Coordinates of N, CA and C in Angstrom, one line a residue:
Chain A
Q1362 N 5.9 26.3 -2.1 CA 6.5 25.4 -1.8 C 6.2 23.9 -2.7
V1363 N 7.0 23.0 -3.0 CA 7.0 21.8 -4.0 C 5.9 21.4 -3.2
Q1364 N 4.5 21.1 -4.0 CA 3.6 20.1 -3.3 C 2.7 19.2 -4.6
L1365 N 1.8 18.4 -4.1 CA 0.6 17.6 -5.2 C -0.4 17.8 -4.4
V1366 N -1.7 18.2 -4.9 CA -2.9 18.2 -4.1 C -3.6 17.4 -5.4
Q1367 N -4.3 16.6 -4.4 CA -5.4 15.4 -5.1 C -6.4 16.1 -4.7
S1368 N -7.6 15.3 -6.0 CA -8.9 15.3 -5.9 C -9.6 14.6 -5.0
G1369 N -10.6 15.1 -4.5 CA -11.6 14.7 -3.2 C -12.1 13.2 -3.5
A1370 N -12.2 12.5 -2.1 CA -12.8 11.1 -2.0 C -13.7 11.0 -3.5
E1371 N -13.7 9.6 -3.4 CA -14.6 9.4 -4.2 C -15.8 7.9 -4.0
V1372 N -17.0 8.1 -4.2 CA -17.7 6.3 -3.8 C -18.2 6.1 -5.8
K1373 N -17.7 4.8 -6.0 CA -18.2 4.2 -6.9 C -19.3 3.1 -7.3
K1374 N -19.4 2.2 -7.7 CA -20.3 1.3 -7.7 C -18.9 0.3 -8.4
P1375 N -19.6 -1.1 -8.2 CA -18.7 -1.9 -9.0 C -18.9 -2.0 -10.3
G1376 N -17.7 -1.8 -11.3 CA -18.0 -1.8 -12.8 C -17.9 -0.3 -13.6
A1377 N -18.1 0.5 -12.3 CA -17.8 2.0 -12.8 C -16.3 2.1 -13.2
S1378 N -16.2 3.3 -13.5 CA -14.5 3.9 -13.5 C -14.5 5.2 -12.5
V1379 N -13.0 5.4 -12.4 CA -12.7 6.8 -11.3 C -11.9 7.5 -12.0
K1380 N -11.5 8.7 -11.9 CA -10.3 9.6 -12.5 C -10.2 10.3 -11.4
V1381 N -9.0 10.2 -11.1 CA -8.2 11.0 -9.7 C -7.0 11.5 -10.4
S1382 N -7.2 13.0 -9.8 CA -6.3 14.2 -10.6 C -5.0 14.4 -9.5
C1383 N -4.4 15.3 -9.8 CA -3.1 15.3 -9.1 C -2.4 16.5 -9.4
K1384 N -2.4 17.7 -8.8 CA -2.4 18.9 -9.2 C -1.0 19.6 -8.6
A1385 N 0.3 19.6 -9.2 CA 1.5 19.7 -8.9 C 1.8 21.7 -9.2
S1386 N 2.8 21.8 -7.9 CA 3.0 23.3 -7.9 C 4.3 23.2 -7.2
G1387 N 5.1 24.4 -7.1 CA 6.1 24.5 -6.5 C 7.6 24.2 -7.5
Y1388 N 7.2 23.7 -8.7 CA 8.3 22.9 -9.3 C 7.9 23.0 -11.1
T1389 N 8.9 22.5 -12.0 CA 8.5 22.3 -13.3 C 8.0 20.7 -13.8
F1390 N 6.9 20.7 -14.1 CA 6.0 19.9 -13.8 C 6.2 18.9 -14.6
T1391 N 6.7 19.1 -15.9 CA 7.5 18.2 -16.7 C 8.3 17.9 -16.9
G1392 N 9.4 17.9 -15.9 CA 10.6 17.8 -15.6 C 10.9 16.5 -14.5
Y1393 N 9.8 15.7 -14.3 CA 9.9 14.9 -13.4 C 8.8 13.6 -13.3
Y1394 N 9.0 12.9 -13.5 CA 7.6 11.6 -13.5 C 6.8 11.0 -12.5
M1395 N 5.8 11.1 -12.6 CA 5.0 11.4 -12.0 C 4.3 9.5 -11.3
H1396 N 4.3 9.2 -10.4 CA 3.7 8.1 -10.4 C 2.7 7.8 -9.5
W1397 N 1.6 6.7 -9.7 CA 0.4 6.6 -9.0 C 0.8 5.3 -8.1
V1398 N 0.7 5.5 -6.8 CA 0.5 4.0 -5.7 C -0.7 4.0 -4.5
R1399 N -1.3 3.0 -4.5 CA -2.2 2.6 -3.8 C -2.0 2.2 -2.4
Q1400 N -3.1 1.7 -1.5 CA -3.0 1.6 -0.3 C -4.6 1.4 -0.6
A1401 N -4.6 -0.2 0.4 CA -5.8 -0.6 0.8 C -5.8 -0.5 2.0
P1402 N -7.2 -0.4 2.8 CA -7.1 -0.2 4.2 C -6.4 -1.6 4.6
G1403 N -5.6 -1.0 5.9 CA -4.8 -1.7 6.7 C -3.7 -2.3 5.9
Q1404 N -3.5 -2.4 4.9 CA -2.5 -3.0 3.7 C -1.4 -2.1 3.6
G1405 N -0.4 -2.5 2.8 CA 1.1 -1.9 2.5 C 0.7 -1.3 1.2
L1406 N 1.8 -0.5 0.5 CA 1.8 0.0 -0.6 C 2.1 -0.8 -1.7
E1407 N 0.8 0.0 -2.9 CA 1.3 -0.8 -4.2 C 1.4 -0.2 -5.4
W1408 N 2.9 -0.4 -6.6 CA 2.3 0.9 -7.3 C 1.9 0.3 -8.5
M1409 N 1.3 1.2 -9.2 CA 0.4 0.9 -10.1 C 1.3 1.6 -11.2
G1410 N 2.1 2.5 -11.5 CA 3.0 2.7 -12.9 C 3.1 4.1 -12.8
R1411 N 3.6 4.5 -13.8 CA 4.0 6.1 -14.2 C 3.8 6.7 -15.0
I1412 N 3.9 8.0 -15.3 CA 3.9 8.9 -16.4 C 4.9 9.7 -16.8
N1413 N 5.4 10.1 -17.8 CA 6.4 11.0 -18.1 C 5.5 12.3 -18.4
P1414 N 5.5 13.3 -17.8 CA 4.5 14.4 -18.3 C 4.5 15.0 -19.5
N1415 N 6.1 15.0 -19.6 CA 7.0 15.9 -21.0 C 6.5 14.9 -22.3
S1416 N 6.3 13.6 -22.4 CA 6.3 13.0 -23.4 C 4.9 12.1 -23.5
G1417 N 4.0 12.0 -22.3 CA 3.0 11.4 -21.9 C 3.3 10.0 -21.8
G1418 N 4.5 9.6 -22.0 CA 4.5 8.2 -22.2 C 4.5 7.2 -20.9
T1419 N 4.1 5.9 -21.0 CA 3.6 5.2 -19.3 C 4.1 4.3 -19.1
N1420 N 4.4 3.8 -18.2 CA 4.4 2.4 -17.5 C 3.3 1.7 -16.6
Y1421 N 3.1 0.9 -16.9 CA 1.7 0.1 -16.0 C 2.5 -1.3 -15.2
A1422 N 2.0 -1.0 -13.8 CA 2.3 -2.6 -13.7 C 1.9 -3.8 -14.4
Q1423 N 1.8 -4.7 -14.3 CA 1.5 -5.8 -15.1 C -0.2 -6.1 -14.5
K1424 N -0.6 -5.9 -13.0 CA -1.4 -6.5 -12.6 C -2.7 -5.5 -13.0
F1425 N -2.3 -4.1 -13.7 CA -3.2 -3.2 -14.0 C -3.6 -2.8 -15.0
Q1426 N -2.4 -3.6 -16.1 CA -2.7 -3.3 -17.6 C -4.2 -3.7 -18.2
G1427 N -4.5 -2.7 -19.1 CA -5.6 -2.9 -19.6 C -6.6 -2.2 -18.9
R1428 N -6.7 -2.0 -17.4 CA -7.2 -1.2 -16.7 C -7.2 -0.1 -16.1
V1429 N -5.6 0.2 -16.1 CA -5.4 2.0 -15.4 C -4.7 2.6 -16.7
T1430 N -5.4 3.8 -17.0 CA -4.9 5.1 -17.8 C -4.3 6.0 -17.4
M1431 N -3.2 6.7 -17.2 CA -2.4 7.9 -16.7 C -2.2 8.6 -17.9
T1432 N -2.6 9.6 -17.3 CA -2.5 11.0 -18.6 C -2.1 12.3 -17.8
R1433 N -1.7 13.3 -19.0 CA -1.4 14.3 -17.9 C -2.2 15.8 -18.8
D1434 N -2.3 16.9 -18.5 CA -2.2 17.9 -18.9 C -1.3 19.0 -18.6
T1435 N -0.5 19.3 -19.1 CA 0.9 20.3 -18.8 C 0.5 21.8 -18.3
S1436 N -0.9 22.3 -19.2 CA -1.1 23.4 -19.3 C -1.6 23.6 -18.1
I1437 N -1.8 22.8 -17.1 CA -2.2 22.9 -15.9 C -1.8 22.3 -15.1
S1438 N -0.4 21.7 -15.1 CA 0.4 21.5 -14.4 C -0.5 20.0 -13.4
T1439 N -0.9 19.2 -14.2 CA -2.1 18.2 -13.6 C -1.6 16.6 -13.8
A1440 N -1.3 15.6 -13.4 CA -1.7 14.3 -13.7 C -2.9 13.9 -13.5
Y1441 N -3.5 12.4 -14.0 CA -4.4 11.8 -13.7 C -4.2 10.6 -13.7
M1442 N -5.2 9.8 -13.1 CA -4.8 8.3 -13.3 C -6.6 8.0 -13.1
E1443 N -6.6 6.9 -14.3 CA -8.2 6.3 -14.4 C -7.8 5.2 -13.8
L1444 N -8.8 4.5 -13.4 CA -9.0 3.2 -13.1 C -10.4 3.0 -13.6
S1445 N -10.8 1.7 -14.2 CA -12.0 1.0 -15.0 C -12.2 -0.6 -14.1
R1446 N -13.4 -0.6 -14.8 CA -14.1 -1.9 -14.2 C -13.7 -2.2 -12.8
L1447 N -14.3 -1.1 -11.9 CA -13.8 -1.3 -10.4 C -14.5 -2.6 -9.7
R1448 N -13.7 -3.1 -8.8 CA -14.2 -3.7 -7.9 C -13.8 -3.7 -6.5
S1449 N -14.7 -4.2 -5.8 CA -15.1 -3.7 -4.5 C -13.1 -4.0 -3.6
D1450 N -12.2 -5.2 -4.4 CA -10.7 -5.0 -3.7 C -10.0 -4.0 -4.3
D1451 N -10.6 -3.0 -4.8 CA -10.2 -1.6 -5.4 C -10.0 -0.5 -4.2
T1452 N -10.8 -0.8 -3.6 CA -11.4 0.4 -2.5 C -9.7 0.9 -1.5
A1453 N -9.4 1.9 -1.5 CA -8.2 2.0 -1.0 C -8.2 3.4 -1.2
V1454 N -6.8 3.9 -0.7 CA -6.3 5.1 -0.6 C -5.5 5.4 -2.2
Y1455 N -5.4 6.0 -2.7 CA -4.8 6.5 -4.0 C -3.6 7.5 -3.8
Y1456 N -2.9 7.4 -4.1 CA -1.9 8.7 -4.4 C -0.9 8.9 -5.4
C1457 N -0.5 10.1 -5.9 CA 0.4 10.3 -6.6 C 1.9 10.6 -6.1
A1458 N 2.9 10.7 -6.6 CA 3.8 10.8 -5.7 C 4.9 11.2 -7.2
R1459 N 5.9 12.4 -7.0 CA 7.2 12.7 -8.1 C 8.1 11.6 -7.7
S1460 N 8.9 11.7 -8.9 CA 10.5 10.6 -9.2 C 11.0 12.2 -8.5
G1461 N 12.2 11.6 -7.5 CA 13.5 12.1 -7.0 C 14.7 12.2 -7.8
L1462 N 14.7 13.5 -8.3 CA 15.8 13.7 -9.3 C 17.0 13.2 -9.0
Y1463 N 17.3 13.4 -7.3 CA 18.1 13.3 -6.8 C 18.8 11.7 -6.4
C1464 N 17.5 10.7 -6.8 CA 18.1 9.3 -6.9 C 18.6 8.9 -7.5
S1465 N 19.0 7.8 -7.7 CA 19.6 7.0 -8.1 C 18.6 6.6 -9.5
G1466 N 18.8 6.9 -10.7 CA 17.9 6.9 -11.6 C 16.4 7.5 -11.6
G1467 N 16.3 8.6 -10.5 CA 14.9 8.8 -10.5 C 14.2 7.9 -9.8
S1468 N 14.6 6.4 -9.1 CA 13.7 6.0 -8.5 C 13.1 6.0 -7.0
C1469 N 13.3 7.0 -6.4 CA 12.6 7.4 -5.3 C 11.5 8.6 -5.5
L1470 N 10.7 8.3 -4.7 CA 9.5 9.1 -4.5 C 9.6 10.3 -3.7
D1471 N 9.8 11.3 -4.1 CA 10.5 12.4 -2.8 C 9.2 13.0 -2.7
I1472 N 8.1 13.5 -3.2 CA 7.0 14.3 -3.0 C 6.0 13.7 -3.3
W1473 N 4.7 13.5 -2.2 CA 3.7 12.6 -2.3 C 2.4 13.7 -2.1
G1474 N 1.3 13.4 -2.6 CA 0.1 13.8 -2.9 C -0.7 13.2 -1.4
Q1475 N -1.8 14.1 -0.8 CA -2.5 13.7 0.7 C -3.1 12.5 0.4
G1476 N -3.4 12.1 -1.2 CA -3.9 11.2 -0.8 C -5.5 11.1 -1.2
T1477 N -6.3 9.7 -2.3 CA -7.8 9.7 -2.1 C -8.1 9.1 -2.0
M1478 N -9.2 8.7 -1.4 CA -9.8 7.6 -0.8 C -11.0 7.5 -2.1
V1479 N -10.9 6.0 -2.4 CA -11.9 5.6 -3.8 C -12.7 4.5 -3.1
T1480 N -13.4 4.3 -2.5 CA -14.8 3.5 -2.1 C -15.3 2.9 -3.2
V1481 N -15.3 1.3 -3.2 CA -15.9 0.7 -4.1 C -17.0 0.1 -3.7
S1482 N -18.6 0.5 -3.7 CA -19.4 -0.4 -3.1 C -21.2 -0.3 -3.7
S1483 N -21.4 -1.4 -3.6 CA -22.7 -1.4 -3.9 C -24.1 -0.6 -3.5
Chain B
S1221 N 8.8 -11.6 -10.7 CA 9.0 -10.2 -9.9 C 10.0 -10.1 -9.0
Y1222 N 10.5 -9.3 -9.2 CA 11.3 -9.1 -7.6 C 10.4 -8.9 -6.1
V1223 N 10.6 -9.3 -5.4 CA 10.2 -9.3 -3.9 C 11.3 -9.1 -3.3
L1224 N 10.8 -8.2 -2.1 CA 10.6 -7.6 -0.9 C 10.4 -8.2 0.4
T1225 N 11.1 -8.8 1.1 CA 10.9 -9.0 2.8 C 11.3 -8.4 3.4
Q1226 N 10.0 -7.8 4.4 CA 10.6 -7.1 5.6 C 9.9 -7.7 6.7
P1227 N 10.6 -7.6 8.2 CA 9.5 -8.2 9.2 C 8.1 -7.6 9.4
P1228 N 7.0 -7.8 9.8 CA 6.0 -7.5 10.0 C 6.3 -6.1 11.1
S1229 N 7.1 -6.6 12.1 CA 6.9 -5.8 13.3 C 8.5 -5.3 14.1
V1230 N 8.4 -4.5 14.8 CA 10.3 -4.5 15.5 C 9.5 -3.6 16.4
S1231 N 10.3 -3.8 17.6 CA 9.6 -3.3 18.7 C 11.1 -2.7 19.4
V1232 N 11.1 -1.3 20.2 CA 12.0 -0.7 20.8 C 12.1 0.2 21.6
A1233 N 12.7 0.5 22.7 CA 12.3 1.4 24.1 C 13.1 2.5 23.5
P1234 N 12.6 3.4 24.0 CA 12.8 4.7 23.8 C 14.7 4.8 23.9
G1235 N 14.9 5.9 23.1 CA 16.6 5.5 23.2 C 17.6 4.8 23.0
Q1236 N 17.2 3.4 22.1 CA 17.6 2.6 22.0 C 17.8 2.2 20.0
T1237 N 18.4 1.5 19.6 CA 18.4 1.6 18.5 C 17.7 0.7 17.6
A1238 N 16.7 0.9 16.3 CA 16.1 0.0 15.9 C 16.4 -0.3 14.5
R1239 N 16.7 -1.6 14.1 CA 16.9 -1.6 13.1 C 15.8 -2.7 12.4
I1240 N 15.7 -2.2 11.1 CA 14.9 -2.8 10.4 C 15.3 -3.4 9.0
T1241 N 15.1 -4.5 8.5 CA 15.5 -5.3 7.3 C 14.8 -5.2 6.4
C1242 N 15.3 -6.1 5.5 CA 14.5 -5.4 3.8 C 15.6 -6.7 2.9
G1243 N 15.0 -8.0 3.1 CA 15.5 -8.7 2.0 C 15.3 -9.0 1.1
G1244 N 16.3 -9.4 -0.1 CA 15.7 -9.2 -1.5 C 16.7 -10.1 -2.4
N1245 N 16.6 -11.0 -3.2 CA 17.9 -11.6 -4.0 C 19.0 -10.1 -4.1
N1246 N 19.9 -10.6 -4.1 CA 20.9 -9.8 -4.5 C 20.8 -8.0 -4.4
I1247 N 19.9 -7.9 -3.6 CA 19.5 -6.5 -3.2 C 20.9 -5.4 -3.1
G1248 N 21.7 -5.9 -2.6 CA 23.0 -4.8 -2.6 C 23.3 -4.2 -4.0
S1249 N 22.9 -4.9 -5.0 CA 23.1 -4.2 -6.1 C 22.0 -3.6 -7.0
K1250 N 21.1 -3.3 -5.9 CA 20.2 -2.2 -6.1 C 20.1 -1.2 -5.7
S1251 N 20.0 0.1 -6.0 CA 19.6 1.2 -4.8 C 18.2 1.2 -4.3
V1252 N 18.5 1.4 -2.4 CA 16.8 0.8 -1.5 C 16.6 2.2 -1.3
H1253 N 15.5 2.4 -1.1 CA 14.5 3.8 -0.7 C 14.0 3.4 0.5
W1254 N 14.0 4.3 1.5 CA 13.0 4.2 2.8 C 11.9 5.0 3.1
Y1255 N 10.9 4.6 3.3 CA 9.6 5.5 3.8 C 8.8 5.3 5.1
Q1256 N 9.1 6.3 5.7 CA 8.3 6.2 6.8 C 6.6 6.8 6.7
Q1257 N 5.8 6.0 7.4 CA 4.2 6.4 7.0 C 3.5 6.0 8.4
K1258 N 3.0 7.3 9.1 CA 2.3 7.3 10.1 C 1.0 7.4 10.1
P1259 N 0.0 7.5 10.8 CA -1.4 6.7 10.8 C -1.9 7.8 9.7
G1260 N -2.9 7.7 8.7 CA -3.7 8.8 8.4 C -2.8 9.2 7.5
Q1261 N -1.8 9.5 7.2 CA -0.5 10.4 6.6 C -0.2 9.7 5.2
A1262 N 0.5 10.4 4.1 CA 0.7 10.2 3.1 C 2.2 9.4 3.6
P1263 N 3.2 8.8 3.0 CA 4.7 8.2 3.5 C 5.4 9.4 3.0
V1264 N 6.6 9.1 3.7 CA 7.6 10.4 3.8 C 9.1 9.6 3.4
L1265 N 9.6 10.1 2.4 CA 11.2 9.6 2.1 C 11.8 9.7 3.3
V1266 N 12.6 8.8 3.8 CA 13.8 9.3 4.8 C 15.3 8.7 4.5
V1267 N 15.1 8.0 3.6 CA 16.3 7.4 3.1 C 16.3 6.6 1.8
Y1268 N 17.3 7.8 0.9 CA 17.1 7.1 -0.6 C 19.0 6.7 -0.8
D1269 N 18.8 6.0 -2.0 CA 20.0 5.7 -2.5 C 21.3 4.6 -1.6
D1270 N 20.3 3.9 -0.3 CA 20.6 2.8 0.5 C 21.0 3.6 1.9
S1271 N 21.8 5.3 1.6 CA 22.2 5.6 2.9 C 22.2 7.2 2.7
D1272 N 21.6 7.7 2.0 CA 21.1 9.2 2.0 C 20.1 9.8 2.5
R1273 N 20.4 10.9 3.0 CA 19.3 11.4 4.1 C 18.6 12.7 3.2
P1274 N 16.9 12.5 2.4 CA 16.8 14.4 2.4 C 16.8 15.1 3.1
S1275 N 16.8 16.4 3.0 CA 17.0 17.4 3.2 C 15.7 17.3 4.7
G1276 N 15.9 18.0 5.6 CA 15.4 17.6 6.7 C 15.1 16.9 7.8
I1277 N 15.8 15.6 7.1 CA 15.6 14.4 8.2 C 16.3 14.0 8.8
P1278 N 16.2 13.4 10.1 CA 17.3 13.8 11.2 C 18.4 12.6 10.9
E1279 N 19.6 13.0 11.4 CA 20.6 11.9 11.5 C 20.6 10.9 12.0
R1280 N 19.8 11.0 12.9 CA 19.2 9.3 13.5 C 18.9 8.5 12.9
F1281 N 18.5 8.8 11.7 CA 18.3 7.7 10.3 C 19.0 7.3 9.4
S1282 N 19.7 6.5 9.3 CA 20.6 5.8 8.3 C 20.7 4.5 8.0
G1283 N 20.8 4.3 6.5 CA 21.1 2.7 6.1 C 22.1 2.4 5.7
S1284 N 21.7 1.1 5.2 CA 23.3 0.2 4.5 C 22.6 -0.8 3.6
N1285 N 23.4 -1.5 2.6 CA 22.7 -2.5 2.1 C 23.9 -3.4 1.4
S1286 N 23.9 -4.4 1.6 CA 24.8 -5.2 1.3 C 24.4 -6.8 1.0
G1287 N 24.9 -7.9 -0.1 CA 24.5 -8.5 -0.3 C 22.8 -8.9 0.0
N1288 N 22.3 -9.6 0.7 CA 20.6 -10.3 0.1 C 19.9 -9.1 1.5
T1289 N 20.6 -8.3 2.0 CA 20.0 -7.6 3.2 C 20.3 -6.0 2.8
A1290 N 19.2 -5.3 2.9 CA 19.5 -3.7 3.5 C 18.6 -3.9 4.7
T1291 N 19.3 -2.3 5.7 CA 19.0 -1.8 6.4 C 18.9 -0.6 6.9
L1292 N 17.6 -0.4 7.2 CA 17.2 0.9 8.0 C 17.7 1.0 9.5
T1293 N 18.9 2.1 10.0 CA 18.9 2.2 11.2 C 18.4 3.4 12.0
I1294 N 17.5 3.2 13.0 CA 17.1 4.5 13.9 C 17.9 4.4 15.1
S1295 N 18.7 5.4 15.3 CA 19.3 5.7 16.7 C 18.7 6.3 17.7
R1296 N 18.9 6.7 18.7 CA 18.2 7.1 19.9 C 17.0 7.2 19.2
V1297 N 16.0 6.4 19.3 CA 14.6 6.1 18.7 C 13.5 7.0 20.1
E1298 N 12.8 7.7 19.2 CA 11.6 8.4 20.3 C 10.5 8.0 20.0
A1299 N 9.6 8.5 20.8 CA 8.2 8.0 20.8 C 7.8 8.6 19.3
G1300 N 8.0 9.9 18.6 CA 7.1 10.0 17.4 C 7.9 9.7 16.1
D1301 N 8.9 8.2 16.3 CA 9.4 7.3 15.3 C 8.4 6.4 15.0
E1302 N 7.6 5.7 16.1 CA 6.7 4.9 15.9 C 5.5 5.2 14.4
A1303 N 6.0 4.5 13.7 CA 5.5 4.4 12.3 C 5.3 3.3 11.4
D1304 N 4.6 3.0 10.2 CA 5.1 2.0 9.7 C 6.4 2.0 8.5
Y1305 N 7.0 1.2 8.2 CA 8.5 1.9 7.7 C 8.5 0.7 6.2
Y1306 N 8.9 1.8 5.1 CA 8.9 0.9 3.6 C 9.8 0.9 3.1
C1307 N 10.5 -0.5 2.3 CA 11.5 -0.3 1.7 C 10.9 -0.6 0.1
Q1308 N 11.9 0.0 -0.6 CA 11.7 0.1 -2.4 C 13.0 0.2 -3.0
V1309 N 12.7 -0.4 -3.8 CA 13.6 -0.7 -5.1 C 13.1 -0.4 -6.7
W1310 N 13.9 0.0 -7.4 CA 13.2 0.2 -8.7 C 13.9 -1.7 -9.7
D1311 N 12.5 -2.3 -10.2 CA 13.1 -3.4 -10.8 C 13.3 -3.2 -12.1
S1312 N 14.2 -3.3 -12.9 CA 14.3 -3.2 -14.5 C 14.7 -4.6 -15.0
S1313 N 14.8 -6.0 -14.0 CA 14.7 -7.2 -14.6 C 14.3 -7.8 -15.3
S1314 N 12.7 -7.2 -15.1 CA 11.3 -8.2 -15.7 C 11.2 -7.4 -17.0
D1315 N 9.9 -8.2 -17.8 CA 9.4 -7.4 -18.9 C 8.5 -6.0 -18.4
H1316 N 8.3 -5.9 -16.9 CA 7.7 -4.9 -17.3 C 8.4 -4.1 -15.5
P1317 N 9.2 -3.5 -16.1 CA 10.6 -2.8 -14.9 C 9.3 -2.0 -14.2
G1318 N 9.5 -1.9 -12.5 CA 8.9 -0.9 -12.1 C 9.2 -0.9 -10.7
V1319 N 8.0 -0.1 -10.0 CA 8.9 0.6 -8.6 C 7.9 -1.1 -7.7
V1320 N 9.3 -1.5 -6.6 CA 9.0 -2.7 -5.9 C 9.0 -2.6 -4.3
F1321 N 7.7 -2.3 -3.9 CA 7.7 -1.7 -2.2 C 8.1 -3.4 -1.1
G1322 N 9.0 -3.0 -0.1 CA 8.6 -4.3 0.8 C 7.1 -4.1 1.7
G1323 N 6.5 -5.2 2.1 CA 5.1 -4.9 3.0 C 5.3 -4.3 4.0
G1324 N 6.3 -4.1 4.4 CA 6.1 -2.7 5.6 C 6.9 -3.3 6.8
T1325 N 6.9 -2.6 7.7 CA 7.3 -3.2 9.0 C 6.4 -2.1 10.1
K1326 N 5.7 -2.2 11.0 CA 5.4 -1.6 12.0 C 6.5 -1.5 13.1
L1327 N 6.8 -0.6 13.7 CA 7.5 0.2 14.0 C 6.9 0.7 15.4
T1328 N 7.4 -0.2 17.0 CA 6.7 -0.4 18.2 C 7.5 0.6 19.2
V1329 N 7.2 1.7 19.4 CA 8.0 2.0 20.6 C 7.7 2.2 22.1
L1330 N 8.1 1.3 22.7 CA 7.8 0.4 23.8 C 7.7 2.0 25.2

């Protein structure tokens, strides 16, 4: 079945970087954009950006420009999101999510990973 | 950047109809998607392109979109529908096009 499996929880110190992985299975990895969304404790969903796994092209939300890097390894159907210069307010659950091709412009997110908790604390 | 506004909370008795709104400037010209998120779980797409349902989503979930307001309607509400609901659009109007989420609405089943 189609699924996205993310890497495990991370604890980082302020100023460090974190890299979260998202392994896709059950579909053609290069055929669908992959998005990254985060959710701080008790807060709403916040879009960080997306990557085209076929070309490697990326679109980042302005808020994260310069601090986030999204990459992929097509040989193992895995997408990565690296966030640098971590602050305490980056503490959140980070999700990867696939674009749904059946939605207008592929703009919906039809399959989500289970989430990765990233805690930033000194 | 584009802003989506949702009420923080909506309450409804079991068996009644819940309506959750999502306001945005001329949102009727955009495709709106809705997600359900239960505590400790990832979001699930329940309505896409204003009013279509993914496979496996009950017909009790429906949507509409016109003018400045999109609405998610849940008919014959059940206890299991208690969750947070988020609307979402793709904003192509700015220099940084991307996904925009509403702030979320907590649905309480009384």
